[in-house]
Amino acid sequence: MRQKKLGLEDFESLKVIGRGAFGEVWLVQKKDTGHVYAMKILHKAHMLEKEQVGHNRAERDILVEADSLWVVKMFYSFQDKLNLYLIMEFLPGGDMMTLLIKKDRLREEETQFYVAETVLALDSIHQLGFIHRDLMTGRTKTTVSTMLGTKGCPASLEAS
């Protein structure tokens, strides 16, 4: 049985939850199931202008290939004339920067916990043959455990 192609009309936009160099991230709800996701909208013109098409393609490929507790899961992707859309797992805990702003400081045990989980996330990406070249607190997602977003990641080990 062939799956129906998804499009923007299959999702209800709830609110903007992030902005970046190539677009924004929306909290969305899939209309037929009610499931909530994070929809990353990447503007094609910005990617072409900054010569980042390859990096964004690699990011998508990593999200598709990664079957890891430590990497954000991607469920769907599609495009239109202006944008690429990545429908990913929504992590309500936000990112590490948000956590640090809220708490100001982490206890030593908390720091050890998040550092250990970040190392596991980096290892899982490394095992796929990629290196994360731009790790920062805004790309480390927090929930009950740490998960890694792949932006800044797509340097192939073979190219290094």
Short mmCIF file of C-alpha atoms in Angstrom, two decimals:
data_model
loop_
_atom_site.label_atom_id
_atom_site.label_comp_id
_atom_site.label_asym_id
_atom_site.label_seq_id
_atom_site.Cartn_x
_atom_site.Cartn_y
_atom_site.Cartn_z
CA MET A 1 0.00 0.00 0.00
CA ARG A 2 1.41 3.39 -0.98
CA GLN A 3 1.51 6.10 1.67
CA LYS A 4 -0.12 9.45 1.03
CA LYS A 5 2.36 12.27 0.53
CA LEU A 6 2.18 14.70 3.39
CA GLY A 7 2.12 18.46 3.04
CA LEU A 8 1.74 21.59 5.08
CA GLU A 9 -2.05 21.22 4.95
CA ASP A 10 -1.78 18.04 7.06
CA PHE A 11 -0.54 19.99 10.08
CA GLU A 12 -2.00 22.72 12.25
CA SER A 13 0.59 25.29 13.35
CA LEU A 14 0.31 26.01 17.08
CA LYS A 15 3.19 28.39 17.86
CA VAL A 16 6.78 29.29 17.00
CA ILE A 17 9.18 27.54 19.39
CA GLY A 18 12.50 28.51 17.80
CA ARG A 19 14.26 30.54 15.13
CA GLY A 20 17.51 29.97 13.29
CA ALA A 21 19.64 31.12 10.39
CA PHE A 22 17.60 29.25 7.78
CA GLY A 23 14.08 29.43 9.17
CA GLU A 24 12.04 28.63 12.23
CA VAL A 25 10.68 25.74 14.28
CA TRP A 26 6.96 25.46 14.94
CA LEU A 27 5.00 23.34 17.36
CA VAL A 28 2.46 21.60 15.12
CA GLN A 29 -0.30 19.05 15.44
CA LYS A 30 -0.98 16.43 12.78
CA LYS A 31 -4.64 16.89 11.90
CA ASP A 32 -5.61 13.24 11.40
CA THR A 33 -3.94 11.81 14.51
CA GLY A 34 -3.61 14.73 16.92
CA HIS A 35 0.08 13.91 17.46
CA VAL A 36 2.27 16.90 18.33
CA TYR A 37 5.61 17.47 16.57
CA ALA A 38 8.27 20.09 16.04
CA MET A 39 8.22 21.30 12.42
CA LYS A 40 11.53 22.73 11.27
CA ILE A 41 10.98 25.01 8.27
CA LEU A 42 14.12 25.66 6.24
CA HIS A 43 13.98 28.44 3.65
CA LYS A 44 15.55 27.20 0.41
CA ALA A 45 16.65 30.70 -0.67
CA HIS A 46 18.64 31.19 2.55
CA MET A 47 20.32 27.80 2.17
CA LEU A 48 21.30 28.53 -1.43
CA GLU A 49 22.51 32.03 -0.55
CA LYS A 50 24.74 30.69 2.25
CA GLU A 51 25.77 27.60 0.26
CA GLN A 52 24.43 25.27 2.95
CA VAL A 53 22.29 22.91 0.87
CA GLY A 54 24.71 20.01 1.41
CA HIS A 55 24.86 20.53 5.16
CA ASN A 56 21.08 20.64 5.44
CA ARG A 57 20.73 17.53 3.29
CA ALA A 58 23.24 15.75 5.54
CA GLU A 59 21.28 16.86 8.61
CA ARG A 60 18.14 15.30 7.15
CA ASP A 61 20.04 12.11 6.26
CA ILE A 62 21.38 11.79 9.80
CA LEU A 63 17.92 12.22 11.28
CA VAL A 64 16.59 9.52 8.92
CA GLU A 65 19.47 7.09 9.61
CA ALA A 66 19.82 7.63 13.34
CA ASP A 67 18.00 5.07 15.43
CA SER A 68 19.26 6.28 18.76
CA LEU A 69 17.83 7.34 22.08
CA TRP A 70 20.25 10.26 21.90
CA VAL A 71 19.31 11.83 18.55
CA VAL A 72 16.06 13.67 17.90
CA LYS A 73 13.77 11.50 15.77
CA MET A 74 12.43 12.67 12.43
CA PHE A 75 9.08 11.26 11.35
CA TYR A 76 8.37 13.00 8.04
CA SER A 77 9.91 15.40 5.56
CA PHE A 78 8.52 17.19 2.54
CA GLN A 79 9.06 20.35 0.54
CA ASP A 80 7.36 23.00 -1.53
CA LYS A 81 8.80 25.63 -3.87
CA LEU A 82 10.05 27.83 -1.02
CA ASN A 83 10.81 25.59 1.95
CA LEU A 84 11.93 22.23 3.26
CA TYR A 85 9.95 20.83 6.18
CA LEU A 86 11.34 18.40 8.76
CA ILE A 87 8.72 16.94 11.10
CA MET A 88 10.55 15.86 14.24
CA GLU A 89 9.96 14.69 17.75
CA PHE A 90 8.85 17.53 20.00
CA LEU A 91 10.92 17.75 23.17
CA PRO A 92 9.04 19.90 25.69
CA GLY A 93 12.10 20.27 27.92
CA GLY A 94 13.67 22.70 25.46
CA ASP A 95 17.41 22.97 25.05
CA MET A 96 20.33 23.12 27.45
CA MET A 97 20.57 26.92 27.14
CA THR A 98 16.96 27.26 28.31
CA LEU A 99 17.70 24.97 31.26
CA LEU A 100 20.77 27.01 32.20
CA ILE A 101 18.81 30.26 31.99
CA LYS A 102 16.08 28.84 34.26
CA LYS A 103 18.43 27.29 36.82
CA ASP A 104 21.39 29.67 36.46
CA ARG A 105 23.67 26.91 37.72
CA LEU A 106 23.65 23.12 37.69
CA ARG A 107 24.78 21.04 40.63
CA GLU A 108 27.86 18.91 40.01
CA GLU A 109 25.77 15.72 39.76
CA GLU A 110 23.46 17.33 37.19
CA THR A 111 26.43 18.53 35.16
CA GLN A 112 27.97 15.05 35.19
CA PHE A 113 24.63 13.58 34.07
CA TYR A 114 24.19 15.96 31.12
CA VAL A 115 27.83 15.73 30.03
CA ALA A 116 27.70 11.91 30.07
CA GLU A 117 24.51 11.88 28.02
CA THR A 118 25.95 14.41 25.56
CA VAL A 119 28.98 12.15 25.07
CA LEU A 120 26.65 9.22 24.35
CA ALA A 121 24.77 11.36 21.82
CA LEU A 122 28.00 12.39 20.10
CA ASP A 123 29.14 8.77 20.02
CA SER A 124 25.92 7.65 18.32
CA ILE A 125 26.39 10.28 15.59
CA HIS A 126 30.06 9.32 15.26
CA GLN A 127 29.03 5.69 14.75
CA LEU A 128 26.95 6.84 11.76
CA GLY A 129 30.13 8.32 10.26
CA PHE A 130 29.53 11.98 11.09
CA ILE A 131 31.21 14.53 13.33
CA HIS A 132 29.28 17.26 15.14
CA ARG A 133 31.29 20.40 14.34
CA ASP A 134 29.24 23.03 16.11
CA LEU A 135 28.09 21.73 19.49
CA MET A 136 26.52 24.36 21.71
CA THR A 137 23.98 24.54 24.50
CA GLY A 138 21.21 25.55 22.09
CA ARG A 139 21.64 22.29 20.17
CA THR A 140 21.55 19.98 23.17
CA LYS A 141 17.92 19.14 23.94
CA THR A 142 16.77 18.29 27.44
CA THR A 143 13.90 16.07 28.48
CA VAL A 144 14.26 13.36 31.06
CA SER A 145 17.51 12.67 29.24
CA THR A 146 19.68 14.60 26.83
CA MET A 147 19.12 14.39 23.09
CA LEU A 148 21.19 15.96 20.38
CA GLY A 149 19.94 18.04 17.51
CA THR A 150 22.03 17.57 14.39
CA LYS A 151 22.41 21.15 13.15
CA GLY A 152 26.11 21.80 12.65
CA CYS A 153 26.77 18.08 12.56
CA PRO A 154 27.16 16.96 8.97
CA ALA A 155 30.88 16.59 8.53
CA SER A 156 31.49 13.11 7.23
CA LEU A 157 34.32 11.19 8.82
CA GLU A 158 35.45 10.27 5.32
CA ALA A 159 35.80 13.97 4.42
CA SER A 160 37.77 14.77 7.59
#
